[in-house]
Amino acid sequence: MADKPAHQQCINVRCQATFDIAEALVACPTCDSLLDVKYDWDKVHLPKTLSDFNKRWARRDRMLDFSGVWRFRELLDFCDDRYKVSQGEGQTLLQRCDGVGQYVGLKQGGLFLQYEGLNPSGSFKDNGMTAAFSHASMIGAKRVCCASTGNTSASLARYASAAGMEAIVFVGSGRIAFGKLAQALDYGARTFQIAGDFDDCMARVKEATAALGLYLVNSVNPFRLEGQKAIMLRVLEGLGWDVPDWIVVPGGNLGNSSSFGKMFGELKELGLIPRIPRLAVINSSGAPTLDRLVNEKKLTYNGGEFDRQVIVDDFKWQDDTNTKPHTIASAIEISKPVNTTKCLRALEICDGVVRQVPDFEIMDAKAQVGRHGLGCEPASAASVAGARLLVEQGVIDRDARVVCILTGHPLKDPNASVGYHTGQYDPDHQVEGERLYANMPIPVANDLDKIVEAIETKA
Ligand code: F0G
């Protein structure tokens, strides 16, 4: 493993301590900042152009060429092939969607949806999990763990059962959608329902990791974020290796946005793309920490010389005032995102913006995504609602080419969908608003005439 041209490095510009790739670290031991995986690009066998990767399509009988992550393996070259754990992740599509584009306010051909719900466990997490598990297997880890709003635990559970490792997951009691809980249980993960929310689970799982020497696969794991870079490669591939104008992504723990920024920074540095797209990170109004930090408190990365105290004070204010996140988009019900600093860096690299959207707009946008044939879970639709807001605000041009990331499959959270269409949300997840695209089920007697009459009667 030592012959791989990669190492870990502290992202704090005043520290920059380096560590071997064989170490399992989730923070810099010196200054507690996040870590990056860095490459010695001169030693990597890079393609001359990104389109060289297309050749791998002809060799899809080989697992690593089939994987939508590992077929770009030179751009995340930290692990020997023999350790790689793949589940055929990343068979996901970038789809042009004019119907949703019209809803967002873009011209024909302007909106693309990157449907990550097609992954093996039904969310984008599998992109990161294959990378984290490959690292775990490379260093001989036996017990893997995470805190989760649901999708990370489902993905971890699936990869752990495939890799023969013990899976330990922490979820907030009553805080995750049943589709996701069902997966974690089915795949055999030991699932601990902590009496608290995601942020509590995250804090406890870090402590448990340290206490028990577990292998943590949350997005503080720098190897996981390397896998998620592949989502952007597939977006570029879907556009014939052209760069879109905007990438719009929901923001929860901020792993995706961080990893997208890193990927675009690297591709530009390597001369593999001519320009970097702009990035929009969308919070739910029920968990708007990033929006508050960036838009109210004007926090910027400032080349790494940012004011850390602003984040510390915000998190403390949340504790002091007992301010808790609450949103129907349970996947992004997170108010102390662990990747805040990396996300600030991504916003700087990509000239990014942050917005928040209310739950009723998220649910309307979700219904639009469903109505136009794709479907997604609530958190994913924040990207579409956010793009719509940004077009309305004139930040995104009407003739721009925009990619929204649909992070999770619609069946992850059927309660939210049925709640929207019937108006009967779960008691803990009521959403105010008109439900503009509700498609109510129609009760009919068990009688052909009545059924015919009902079918012929248009509302
Ligand atoms: N969308 C979905 C469907 C998610 O599951 C998550 C995160 C996000 C968006 C936010 O992504 O953290 O990269 O900003 N879910 C995590 C989990 C936290 O535990 O499953 P992020």
Tab-separated table of C-alpha atoms and ligand atoms in Angstrom:
chain	number	residue	atom	x	y	z
A	1	MET	CA	0.000	0.000	0.000
A	2	ALA	CA	2.917	2.353	0.639
A	3	ASP	CA	3.680	2.545	-3.070
A	4	LYS	CA	0.474	4.450	-3.818
A	5	PRO	CA	1.153	8.100	-4.717
A	6	ALA	CA	-1.177	9.415	-2.008
A	7	HIS	CA	-1.071	10.722	1.522
A	8	GLN	CA	-3.399	12.447	3.965
A	9	GLN	CA	-3.008	16.105	4.805
A	10	CYS	CA	-4.574	18.435	7.344
A	11	ILE	CA	-6.658	21.081	5.525
A	12	ASN	CA	-5.747	23.802	8.048
A	13	VAL	CA	-3.426	26.078	6.051
A	14	ARG	CA	-1.481	26.854	9.226
A	15	CYS	CA	-0.916	23.178	10.025
A	16	GLN	CA	-0.845	21.048	6.870
A	17	ALA	CA	0.511	18.057	8.786
A	18	THR	CA	0.752	14.960	6.611
A	19	PHE	CA	-0.085	11.346	7.379
A	20	ASP	CA	0.302	8.011	5.684
A	21	ILE	CA	-2.680	6.659	3.749
A	22	ALA	CA	-2.579	3.555	5.937
A	23	GLU	CA	-3.735	5.548	8.968
A	24	ALA	CA	-7.405	5.617	9.938
A	25	LEU	CA	-7.935	9.234	10.981
A	26	VAL	CA	-11.022	11.402	10.991
A	27	ALA	CA	-9.314	14.585	12.165
A	28	CYS	CA	-5.800	15.967	12.393
A	29	PRO	CA	-4.255	14.705	15.665
A	30	THR	CA	-2.401	18.021	16.010
A	31	CYS	CA	-5.094	20.650	15.397
A	32	ASP	CA	-8.351	18.656	15.032
A	33	SER	CA	-9.079	20.005	11.518
A	34	LEU	CA	-10.405	17.811	8.726
A	35	LEU	CA	-8.081	15.838	6.485
A	36	ASP	CA	-7.757	15.612	2.708
A	37	VAL	CA	-6.421	12.819	0.541
A	38	LYS	CA	-3.668	14.340	-1.598
A	39	TYR	CA	-1.979	12.854	-4.631
A	40	ASP	CA	1.430	13.103	-6.145
A	41	TRP	CA	-0.073	13.631	-9.582
A	42	ASP	CA	3.286	13.228	-11.363
A	43	LYS	CA	3.249	9.599	-10.317
A	44	VAL	CA	-0.358	8.912	-11.311
A	45	HIS	CA	-1.061	7.447	-14.713
A	46	LEU	CA	-3.530	10.163	-15.698
A	47	PRO	CA	-5.535	10.180	-18.924
A	48	LYS	CA	-4.677	12.920	-21.436
A	49	THR	CA	-8.310	13.938	-21.635
A	50	LEU	CA	-11.312	12.932	-19.582
A	51	SER	CA	-12.872	11.292	-22.633
A	52	ASP	CA	-10.128	8.634	-22.417
A	53	PHE	CA	-12.212	7.159	-19.593
A	54	ASN	CA	-14.872	6.230	-22.161
A	55	LYS	CA	-12.734	3.239	-23.167
A	56	ARG	CA	-13.678	1.538	-19.917
A	57	TRP	CA	-17.265	1.201	-21.138
A	58	ALA	CA	-16.026	-1.544	-23.445
A	59	ARG	CA	-14.718	-3.563	-20.488
A	60	ARG	CA	-17.754	-3.594	-18.281
A	61	ASP	CA	-17.347	-7.301	-17.587
A	62	ARG	CA	-14.570	-6.279	-15.179
A	63	MET	CA	-15.927	-5.158	-11.829
A	64	LEU	CA	-13.716	-2.098	-11.472
A	65	ASP	CA	-14.455	-0.886	-14.994
A	66	PHE	CA	-18.156	-1.455	-14.374
A	67	SER	CA	-18.129	0.593	-11.156
A	68	GLY	CA	-19.173	4.191	-11.731
A	69	VAL	CA	-16.549	5.150	-9.170
A	70	TRP	CA	-13.553	2.959	-9.941
A	71	ARG	CA	-13.654	3.399	-13.687
A	72	PHE	CA	-12.223	6.827	-12.840
A	73	ARG	CA	-9.735	5.231	-10.431
A	74	GLU	CA	-6.713	7.279	-11.507
A	75	LEU	CA	-8.401	10.335	-9.959
A	76	LEU	CA	-8.649	8.606	-6.578
A	77	ASP	CA	-5.539	6.508	-6.629
A	78	PHE	CA	-5.071	5.645	-2.951
A	79	CYS	CA	-5.752	1.928	-2.936
A	80	ASP	CA	-4.460	-1.142	-4.654
A	81	ASP	CA	-7.090	-2.910	-6.767
A	82	ARG	CA	-6.926	-6.086	-4.708
A	83	TYR	CA	-8.452	-4.296	-1.684
A	84	LYS	CA	-11.303	-2.635	-3.520
A	85	VAL	CA	-14.825	-3.377	-2.323
A	86	SER	CA	-17.353	-2.696	-5.058
A	87	GLN	CA	-21.071	-3.316	-5.343
A	88	GLY	CA	-21.498	-2.016	-8.871
A	89	GLU	CA	-22.172	1.480	-7.528
A	90	GLY	CA	-22.563	4.520	-9.735
A	91	GLN	CA	-24.722	3.134	-12.551
A	92	THR	CA	-26.516	6.449	-12.415
A	93	LEU	CA	-27.739	8.703	-15.147
A	94	LEU	CA	-27.686	12.336	-15.966
A	95	GLN	CA	-31.079	12.994	-17.492
A	96	ARG	CA	-32.283	16.075	-19.287
A	97	CYS	CA	-35.694	16.942	-17.863
A	98	ASP	CA	-37.548	19.772	-19.568
A	99	GLY	CA	-40.680	19.333	-17.447
A	100	VAL	CA	-38.833	20.017	-14.212
A	101	GLY	CA	-36.743	22.608	-16.095
A	102	GLN	CA	-39.889	24.546	-16.859
A	103	TYR	CA	-40.906	24.383	-13.197
A	104	VAL	CA	-37.486	25.695	-12.218
A	105	GLY	CA	-37.805	28.499	-14.785
A	106	LEU	CA	-35.079	27.419	-17.203
A	107	LYS	CA	-35.217	27.326	-20.988
A	108	GLN	CA	-35.678	24.009	-22.844
A	109	GLY	CA	-32.623	21.812	-22.503
A	110	GLY	CA	-31.321	23.745	-19.503
A	111	LEU	CA	-32.062	21.375	-16.645
A	112	PHE	CA	-30.414	18.025	-15.966
A	113	LEU	CA	-31.068	15.716	-13.040
A	114	GLN	CA	-28.309	13.444	-11.771
A	115	TYR	CA	-30.311	10.527	-10.385
A	116	GLU	CA	-28.194	9.012	-7.619
A	117	GLY	CA	-31.185	7.051	-6.306
A	118	LEU	CA	-30.187	4.351	-8.800
A	119	ASN	CA	-27.258	3.265	-6.625
A	120	PRO	CA	-27.243	-0.215	-5.017
A	121	SER	CA	-28.565	1.036	-1.680
A	122	GLY	CA	-30.660	3.757	-3.293
A	123	SER	CA	-28.605	6.853	-2.542
A	124	PHE	CA	-25.416	8.688	-3.506
A	125	LYS	CA	-23.737	7.340	-0.364
A	126	ASP	CA	-22.588	4.206	-2.191
A	127	ASN	CA	-20.119	6.329	-4.174
A	128	GLY	CA	-18.389	7.212	-0.947
A	129	MET	CA	-18.903	3.895	0.770
A	130	THR	CA	-17.038	1.882	-1.876
A	131	ALA	CA	-14.043	4.169	-1.345
A	132	ALA	CA	-14.225	4.100	2.463
A	133	PHE	CA	-14.627	0.315	2.534
A	134	SER	CA	-11.737	-0.127	0.142
A	135	HIS	CA	-9.584	1.873	2.529
A	136	ALA	CA	-10.984	-0.071	5.500
A	137	SER	CA	-10.160	-3.355	3.830
A	138	MET	CA	-6.698	-2.072	2.843
A	139	ILE	CA	-5.841	-1.357	6.475
A	140	GLY	CA	-7.539	-4.495	7.821
A	141	ALA	CA	-10.432	-2.838	9.694
A	142	LYS	CA	-12.968	-5.257	11.155
A	143	ARG	CA	-15.673	-3.073	12.722
A	144	VAL	CA	-17.146	-0.133	10.818
A	145	CYS	CA	-19.511	2.484	12.188
A	146	CYS	CA	-21.398	5.669	11.394
A	147	ALA	CA	-23.982	8.120	12.644
A	148	SER	CA	-26.767	8.579	10.174
A	149	THR	CA	-29.993	10.241	9.134
A	150	GLY	CA	-30.589	6.934	7.331
A	151	ASN	CA	-28.841	6.656	3.998
A	152	THR	CA	-25.307	6.362	5.319
A	153	SER	CA	-26.425	3.556	7.614
A	154	ALA	CA	-28.205	1.743	4.761
A	155	SER	CA	-25.148	2.026	2.560
A	156	LEU	CA	-22.702	1.078	5.319
A	157	ALA	CA	-24.829	-1.938	6.215
A	158	ARG	CA	-24.840	-3.148	2.642
A	159	TYR	CA	-21.111	-2.736	2.061
A	160	ALA	CA	-20.250	-4.225	5.455
A	161	SER	CA	-22.263	-7.361	4.781
A	162	ALA	CA	-20.560	-7.653	1.380
A	163	ALA	CA	-17.092	-7.112	2.880
A	164	GLY	CA	-17.673	-9.381	5.887
A	165	MET	CA	-17.174	-6.593	8.430
A	166	GLU	CA	-19.228	-5.866	11.508
A	167	ALA	CA	-21.606	-2.919	11.008
A	168	ILE	CA	-22.481	-0.573	13.859
A	169	VAL	CA	-24.813	2.345	13.193
A	170	PHE	CA	-26.162	5.148	15.372
A	171	VAL	CA	-29.473	6.700	14.363
A	172	GLY	CA	-31.568	9.333	16.106
A	173	SER	CA	-34.549	7.656	17.721
A	174	GLY	CA	-37.602	8.192	15.481
A	175	ARG	CA	-35.570	10.434	13.181
A	176	ILE	CA	-35.004	8.303	10.099
A	177	ALA	CA	-37.333	7.305	7.290
A	178	PHE	CA	-38.523	3.712	7.416
A	179	GLY	CA	-37.145	2.764	3.991
A	180	LYS	CA	-33.661	3.460	5.328
A	181	LEU	CA	-34.121	1.873	8.749
A	182	ALA	CA	-35.499	-1.215	7.017
A	183	GLN	CA	-32.314	-1.483	4.952
A	184	ALA	CA	-29.949	-1.176	7.913
A	185	LEU	CA	-31.889	-3.878	9.780
A	186	ASP	CA	-32.199	-6.160	6.764
A	187	TYR	CA	-28.507	-5.974	5.905
A	188	GLY	CA	-27.755	-6.981	9.468
A	189	ALA	CA	-26.240	-3.826	10.933
A	190	ARG	CA	-26.307	-3.520	14.720
A	191	THR	CA	-28.528	-0.459	14.857
A	192	PHE	CA	-28.418	1.707	17.962
A	193	GLN	CA	-31.285	4.142	18.312
A	194	ILE	CA	-29.787	6.990	20.298
A	195	ALA	CA	-32.138	9.208	22.280
A	196	GLY	CA	-31.202	12.339	20.373
A	197	ASP	CA	-30.891	13.761	16.873
A	198	PHE	CA	-28.270	13.300	14.155
A	199	ASP	CA	-25.882	15.843	15.652
A	200	ASP	CA	-25.985	13.947	18.954
A	201	CYS	CA	-25.351	10.650	17.131
A	202	MET	CA	-22.405	12.185	15.297
A	203	ALA	CA	-20.818	13.411	18.520
A	204	ARG	CA	-21.317	10.026	20.234
A	205	VAL	CA	-20.078	7.947	17.307
A	206	LYS	CA	-16.836	9.930	17.202
A	207	GLU	CA	-16.356	9.181	20.892
A	208	ALA	CA	-17.191	5.500	20.394
A	209	THR	CA	-14.767	5.339	17.465
A	210	ALA	CA	-11.970	6.635	19.666
A	211	ALA	CA	-12.930	4.475	22.633
A	212	LEU	CA	-13.250	1.203	20.719
A	213	GLY	CA	-10.956	1.682	17.720
A	214	LEU	CA	-13.824	1.398	15.241
A	215	TYR	CA	-13.510	2.436	11.608
A	216	LEU	CA	-15.739	5.505	11.023
A	217	VAL	CA	-17.260	5.975	7.563
A	218	ASN	CA	-19.083	9.279	8.013
A	219	SER	CA	-17.957	12.002	5.665
A	220	VAL	CA	-15.247	13.086	8.111
A	221	ASN	CA	-13.487	10.073	6.613
A	222	PRO	CA	-11.425	11.659	3.826
A	223	PHE	CA	-11.437	8.502	1.717
A	224	ARG	CA	-15.221	8.485	1.548
A	225	LEU	CA	-15.251	11.917	-0.012
A	226	GLU	CA	-12.819	10.714	-2.681
A	227	GLY	CA	-15.485	8.284	-3.891
A	228	GLN	CA	-18.129	10.994	-4.066
A	229	LYS	CA	-15.953	12.955	-6.510
A	230	ALA	CA	-17.070	10.404	-9.102
A	231	ILE	CA	-20.595	11.872	-9.099
A	232	MET	CA	-19.152	14.967	-10.746
A	233	LEU	CA	-17.186	12.878	-13.235
A	234	ARG	CA	-20.371	11.132	-14.306
A	235	VAL	CA	-22.130	14.500	-14.633
A	236	LEU	CA	-19.361	15.736	-16.936
A	237	GLU	CA	-19.444	12.442	-18.814
A	238	GLY	CA	-23.225	12.782	-19.229
A	239	LEU	CA	-22.640	16.163	-20.862
A	240	GLY	CA	-20.046	14.765	-23.264
A	241	TRP	CA	-17.312	16.097	-20.925
A	242	ASP	CA	-18.648	19.642	-21.142
A	243	VAL	CA	-18.802	21.709	-17.981
A	244	PRO	CA	-22.297	22.856	-16.892
A	245	ASP	CA	-22.907	26.349	-15.545
A	246	TRP	CA	-24.279	25.264	-12.178
A	247	ILE	CA	-24.293	22.259	-9.879
A	248	VAL	CA	-27.070	22.402	-7.278
A	249	VAL	CA	-26.915	20.040	-4.320
A	250	PRO	CA	-28.744	19.665	-1.010
A	251	GLY	CA	-26.610	20.475	2.026
A	252	GLY	CA	-26.739	18.355	5.194
A	253	ASN	CA	-23.438	17.237	6.646
A	254	LEU	CA	-21.856	18.931	3.595
A	255	GLY	CA	-19.833	15.966	2.341
A	256	ASN	CA	-21.075	16.136	-1.234
A	257	SER	CA	-20.489	19.837	-1.700
A	258	SER	CA	-17.004	19.456	-0.168
A	259	SER	CA	-16.082	16.599	-2.421
A	260	PHE	CA	-17.476	18.259	-5.566
A	261	GLY	CA	-15.399	21.367	-4.865
A	262	LYS	CA	-12.287	19.236	-4.379
A	263	MET	CA	-12.899	17.383	-7.632
A	264	PHE	CA	-13.350	20.535	-9.691
A	265	GLY	CA	-10.295	22.121	-8.080
A	266	GLU	CA	-8.213	19.064	-8.968
A	267	LEU	CA	-9.547	18.756	-12.524
A	268	LYS	CA	-8.808	22.420	-13.197
A	269	GLU	CA	-5.332	22.146	-11.682
A	270	LEU	CA	-4.638	19.109	-13.873
A	271	GLY	CA	-5.834	20.956	-16.972
A	272	LEU	CA	-8.595	18.386	-17.526
A	273	ILE	CA	-11.423	20.962	-17.558
A	274	PRO	CA	-11.318	24.490	-18.960
A	275	ARG	CA	-13.428	26.084	-16.227
A	276	ILE	CA	-15.168	25.311	-12.948
A	277	PRO	CA	-18.981	25.323	-12.672
A	278	ARG	CA	-20.672	27.349	-9.970
A	279	LEU	CA	-21.999	25.487	-6.952
A	280	ALA	CA	-25.254	26.079	-5.071
A	281	VAL	CA	-25.736	24.347	-1.720
A	282	ILE	CA	-29.323	24.209	-0.521
A	283	ASN	CA	-30.387	23.862	3.109
A	284	SER	CA	-33.869	23.143	4.331
A	285	SER	CA	-35.235	26.124	6.273
A	286	GLY	CA	-35.642	23.648	9.123
A	287	ALA	CA	-31.861	23.136	9.300
A	288	PRO	CA	-30.309	26.307	7.875
A	289	THR	CA	-26.911	26.460	9.587
A	290	LEU	CA	-24.805	26.885	6.445
A	291	ASP	CA	-27.168	29.517	5.081
A	292	ARG	CA	-26.935	31.424	8.365
A	293	LEU	CA	-23.139	31.218	8.484
A	294	VAL	CA	-22.623	32.287	4.880
A	295	ASN	CA	-25.451	34.725	4.218
A	296	GLU	CA	-26.116	36.254	7.636
A	297	LYS	CA	-22.715	35.999	9.255
A	298	LYS	CA	-20.855	36.509	5.965
A	299	LEU	CA	-18.427	33.696	6.685
A	300	THR	CA	-16.077	32.980	3.766
A	301	TYR	CA	-13.148	30.600	3.409
A	302	ASN	CA	-10.707	33.419	2.693
A	303	GLY	CA	-8.007	31.138	1.334
A	304	GLY	CA	-8.147	29.104	4.545
A	305	GLU	CA	-7.728	32.137	6.842
A	306	PHE	CA	-11.375	32.162	7.887
A	307	ASP	CA	-12.766	33.021	11.280
A	308	ARG	CA	-13.272	29.643	12.988
A	309	GLN	CA	-14.828	31.309	15.995
A	310	VAL	CA	-17.945	32.176	13.952
A	311	ILE	CA	-18.680	28.451	13.606
A	312	VAL	CA	-17.841	27.671	17.231
A	313	ASP	CA	-20.103	30.518	18.416
A	314	ASP	CA	-22.961	29.429	16.143
A	315	PHE	CA	-22.881	25.855	17.411
A	316	LYS	CA	-22.710	27.132	20.997
A	317	TRP	CA	-25.666	29.448	20.354
A	318	GLN	CA	-27.634	26.415	19.152
A	319	ASP	CA	-26.854	24.614	22.405
A	320	ASP	CA	-27.543	27.629	24.628
A	321	THR	CA	-30.900	28.371	22.982
A	322	ASN	CA	-31.813	24.695	22.499
A	323	THR	CA	-32.229	25.353	18.773
A	324	LYS	CA	-32.853	22.009	17.061
A	325	PRO	CA	-33.288	21.227	13.371
A	326	HIS	CA	-36.677	20.045	12.186
A	327	THR	CA	-37.590	19.256	8.587
A	328	ILE	CA	-39.557	16.746	6.520
A	329	ALA	CA	-36.295	16.345	4.605
A	330	SER	CA	-35.010	14.149	7.430
A	331	ALA	CA	-31.823	13.264	5.526
A	332	ILE	CA	-30.632	16.860	5.922
A	333	GLU	CA	-31.991	17.438	9.417
A	334	ILE	CA	-28.504	18.372	10.577
A	335	SER	CA	-27.516	21.584	12.281
A	336	LYS	CA	-23.825	21.081	13.077
A	337	PRO	CA	-22.430	19.934	9.732
A	338	VAL	CA	-19.074	18.270	10.234
A	339	ASN	CA	-17.716	19.364	6.860
A	340	THR	CA	-18.472	23.069	7.239
A	341	THR	CA	-14.888	24.170	6.627
A	342	LYS	CA	-14.427	21.953	3.578
A	343	CYS	CA	-17.722	23.222	2.206
A	344	LEU	CA	-16.568	26.833	2.650
A	345	ARG	CA	-13.498	25.886	0.648
A	346	ALA	CA	-15.683	24.340	-2.071
A	347	LEU	CA	-17.796	27.505	-2.208
A	348	GLU	CA	-14.610	29.493	-2.770
A	349	ILE	CA	-13.305	27.138	-5.466
A	350	CYS	CA	-16.672	27.113	-7.282
A	351	ASP	CA	-17.769	30.725	-6.682
A	352	GLY	CA	-20.686	29.143	-4.857
A	353	VAL	CA	-23.854	30.335	-3.179
A	354	VAL	CA	-26.014	28.983	-0.366
A	355	ARG	CA	-29.777	29.192	0.013
A	356	GLN	CA	-32.498	27.731	2.221
A	357	VAL	CA	-35.911	26.554	1.059
A	358	PRO	CA	-39.009	25.795	3.176
A	359	ASP	CA	-40.424	22.292	3.479
A	360	PHE	CA	-43.552	22.987	1.427
A	361	GLU	CA	-41.418	24.080	-1.529
A	362	ILE	CA	-39.239	20.996	-1.104
A	363	MET	CA	-42.360	18.826	-1.251
A	364	ASP	CA	-43.781	20.650	-4.279
A	365	ALA	CA	-40.434	20.246	-6.056
A	366	LYS	CA	-40.349	16.576	-5.092
A	367	ALA	CA	-43.803	16.070	-6.595
A	368	GLN	CA	-42.598	17.717	-9.808
A	369	VAL	CA	-39.587	15.410	-9.985
A	370	GLY	CA	-41.921	12.460	-9.515
A	371	ARG	CA	-44.461	13.695	-12.034
A	372	HIS	CA	-41.746	13.940	-14.658
A	373	GLY	CA	-40.697	10.369	-14.284
A	374	LEU	CA	-37.711	10.256	-11.954
A	375	GLY	CA	-38.690	10.633	-8.323
A	376	CYS	CA	-36.579	11.323	-5.269
A	377	GLU	CA	-36.776	11.576	-1.511
A	378	PRO	CA	-37.550	14.939	0.138
A	379	ALA	CA	-33.947	16.043	0.862
A	380	SER	CA	-32.990	15.520	-2.774
A	381	ALA	CA	-35.738	17.833	-3.974
A	382	ALA	CA	-34.159	20.691	-2.029
A	383	SER	CA	-31.791	20.973	-5.002
A	384	VAL	CA	-34.697	21.540	-7.407
A	385	ALA	CA	-36.491	23.959	-5.069
A	386	GLY	CA	-33.190	25.776	-4.572
A	387	ALA	CA	-32.511	26.040	-8.305
A	388	ARG	CA	-36.001	27.486	-8.755
A	389	LEU	CA	-35.346	30.095	-6.067
A	390	LEU	CA	-32.018	31.050	-7.630
A	391	VAL	CA	-33.604	31.478	-11.080
A	392	GLU	CA	-36.338	33.607	-9.514
A	393	GLN	CA	-33.670	35.715	-7.799
A	394	GLY	CA	-31.800	36.147	-11.087
A	395	VAL	CA	-28.696	34.453	-9.660
A	396	ILE	CA	-29.043	31.589	-12.155
A	397	ASP	CA	-29.691	32.820	-15.724
A	398	ARG	CA	-32.759	31.424	-17.443
A	399	ASP	CA	-30.576	30.120	-20.254
A	400	ALA	CA	-28.007	28.494	-17.979
A	401	ARG	CA	-27.210	24.778	-18.033
A	402	VAL	CA	-27.986	23.503	-14.543
A	403	VAL	CA	-27.485	20.096	-12.919
A	404	CYS	CA	-29.476	19.244	-9.789
A	405	ILE	CA	-28.319	16.234	-7.808
A	406	LEU	CA	-31.122	13.848	-6.813
A	407	THR	CA	-29.377	12.270	-3.875
A	408	GLY	CA	-31.837	9.530	-2.876
A	409	HIS	CA	-34.538	7.217	-4.211
A	410	PRO	CA	-38.242	8.072	-3.730
A	411	LEU	CA	-38.966	4.776	-1.941
A	412	LYS	CA	-36.633	5.746	0.884
A	413	ASP	CA	-39.413	7.793	2.438
A	414	PRO	CA	-42.854	6.738	1.193
A	415	ASN	CA	-44.538	8.298	4.242
A	416	ALA	CA	-43.490	11.745	3.096
A	417	SER	CA	-44.846	11.126	-0.414
A	418	VAL	CA	-48.159	9.719	0.782
A	419	GLY	CA	-48.407	12.514	3.351
A	420	TYR	CA	-48.025	15.105	0.604
A	421	HIS	CA	-50.515	13.564	-1.776
A	422	THR	CA	-53.186	12.785	0.829
A	423	GLY	CA	-52.551	15.688	3.173
A	424	GLN	CA	-52.075	13.231	6.017
A	425	TYR	CA	-48.488	13.675	7.069
A	426	ASP	CA	-47.001	11.781	10.006
A	427	PRO	CA	-47.800	13.702	13.209
A	428	ASP	CA	-44.111	14.562	13.768
A	429	HIS	CA	-43.646	15.729	10.190
A	430	GLN	CA	-46.497	18.074	9.369
A	431	VAL	CA	-45.865	20.446	6.458
A	432	GLU	CA	-47.867	23.632	6.020
A	433	GLY	CA	-48.627	24.733	2.476
A	434	GLU	CA	-51.002	24.190	-0.398
A	435	ARG	CA	-49.572	20.933	-1.815
A	436	LEU	CA	-49.842	22.335	-5.325
A	437	TYR	CA	-49.194	19.038	-7.109
A	438	ALA	CA	-51.029	16.655	-4.783
A	439	ASN	CA	-52.426	13.582	-6.528
A	440	MET	CA	-55.127	12.345	-4.147
A	441	PRO	CA	-56.118	8.671	-4.287
A	442	ILE	CA	-59.780	8.332	-5.376
A	443	PRO	CA	-62.060	6.088	-3.310
A	444	VAL	CA	-64.503	4.099	-5.473
A	445	ALA	CA	-67.132	1.447	-4.744
A	446	ASN	CA	-66.374	-2.148	-5.708
A	447	ASP	CA	-68.610	-1.856	-8.771
A	448	LEU	CA	-67.725	-1.610	-12.490
A	449	ASP	CA	-70.232	1.115	-13.360
A	450	LYS	CA	-69.022	3.294	-10.545
A	451	ILE	CA	-65.398	2.613	-11.512
A	452	VAL	CA	-66.083	3.527	-15.169
A	453	GLU	CA	-67.873	6.665	-14.056
A	454	ALA	CA	-64.975	7.585	-11.785
A	455	ILE	CA	-62.415	7.013	-14.555
A	456	GLU	CA	-64.364	9.173	-17.013
A	457	THR	CA	-64.849	11.990	-14.487
A	458	LYS	CA	-61.923	14.390	-14.713
A	459	ALA	CA	-61.350	16.660	-11.748
B	1	F0G	N1	-29.532	13.903	0.463
B	1	F0G	C1	-29.701	12.718	1.045
B	1	F0G	C2	-30.724	11.790	0.468
B	1	F0G	C3	-28.932	12.345	2.164
B	1	F0G	O1	-29.097	11.164	2.722
B	1	F0G	C4	-28.003	13.272	2.681
B	1	F0G	C5	-27.196	12.970	3.859
B	1	F0G	C6	-27.869	14.507	2.039
B	1	F0G	C7	-28.647	14.790	0.947
B	1	F0G	C8	-26.904	15.515	2.511
B	1	F0G	O2	-25.642	15.260	2.011
B	1	F0G	O3	-24.265	15.372	4.058
B	1	F0G	O4	-23.258	15.396	1.793
B	1	F0G	O5	-24.517	17.363	2.635
B	1	F0G	N2	-27.398	11.986	4.606
B	1	F0G	C9	-26.514	11.585	5.681
B	1	F0G	C10	-26.916	10.238	6.227
B	1	F0G	C11	-26.175	12.605	6.663
B	1	F0G	O6	-26.613	9.948	7.392
B	1	F0G	O7	-27.489	9.452	5.503
B	1	F0G	P1	-24.331	15.884	2.656
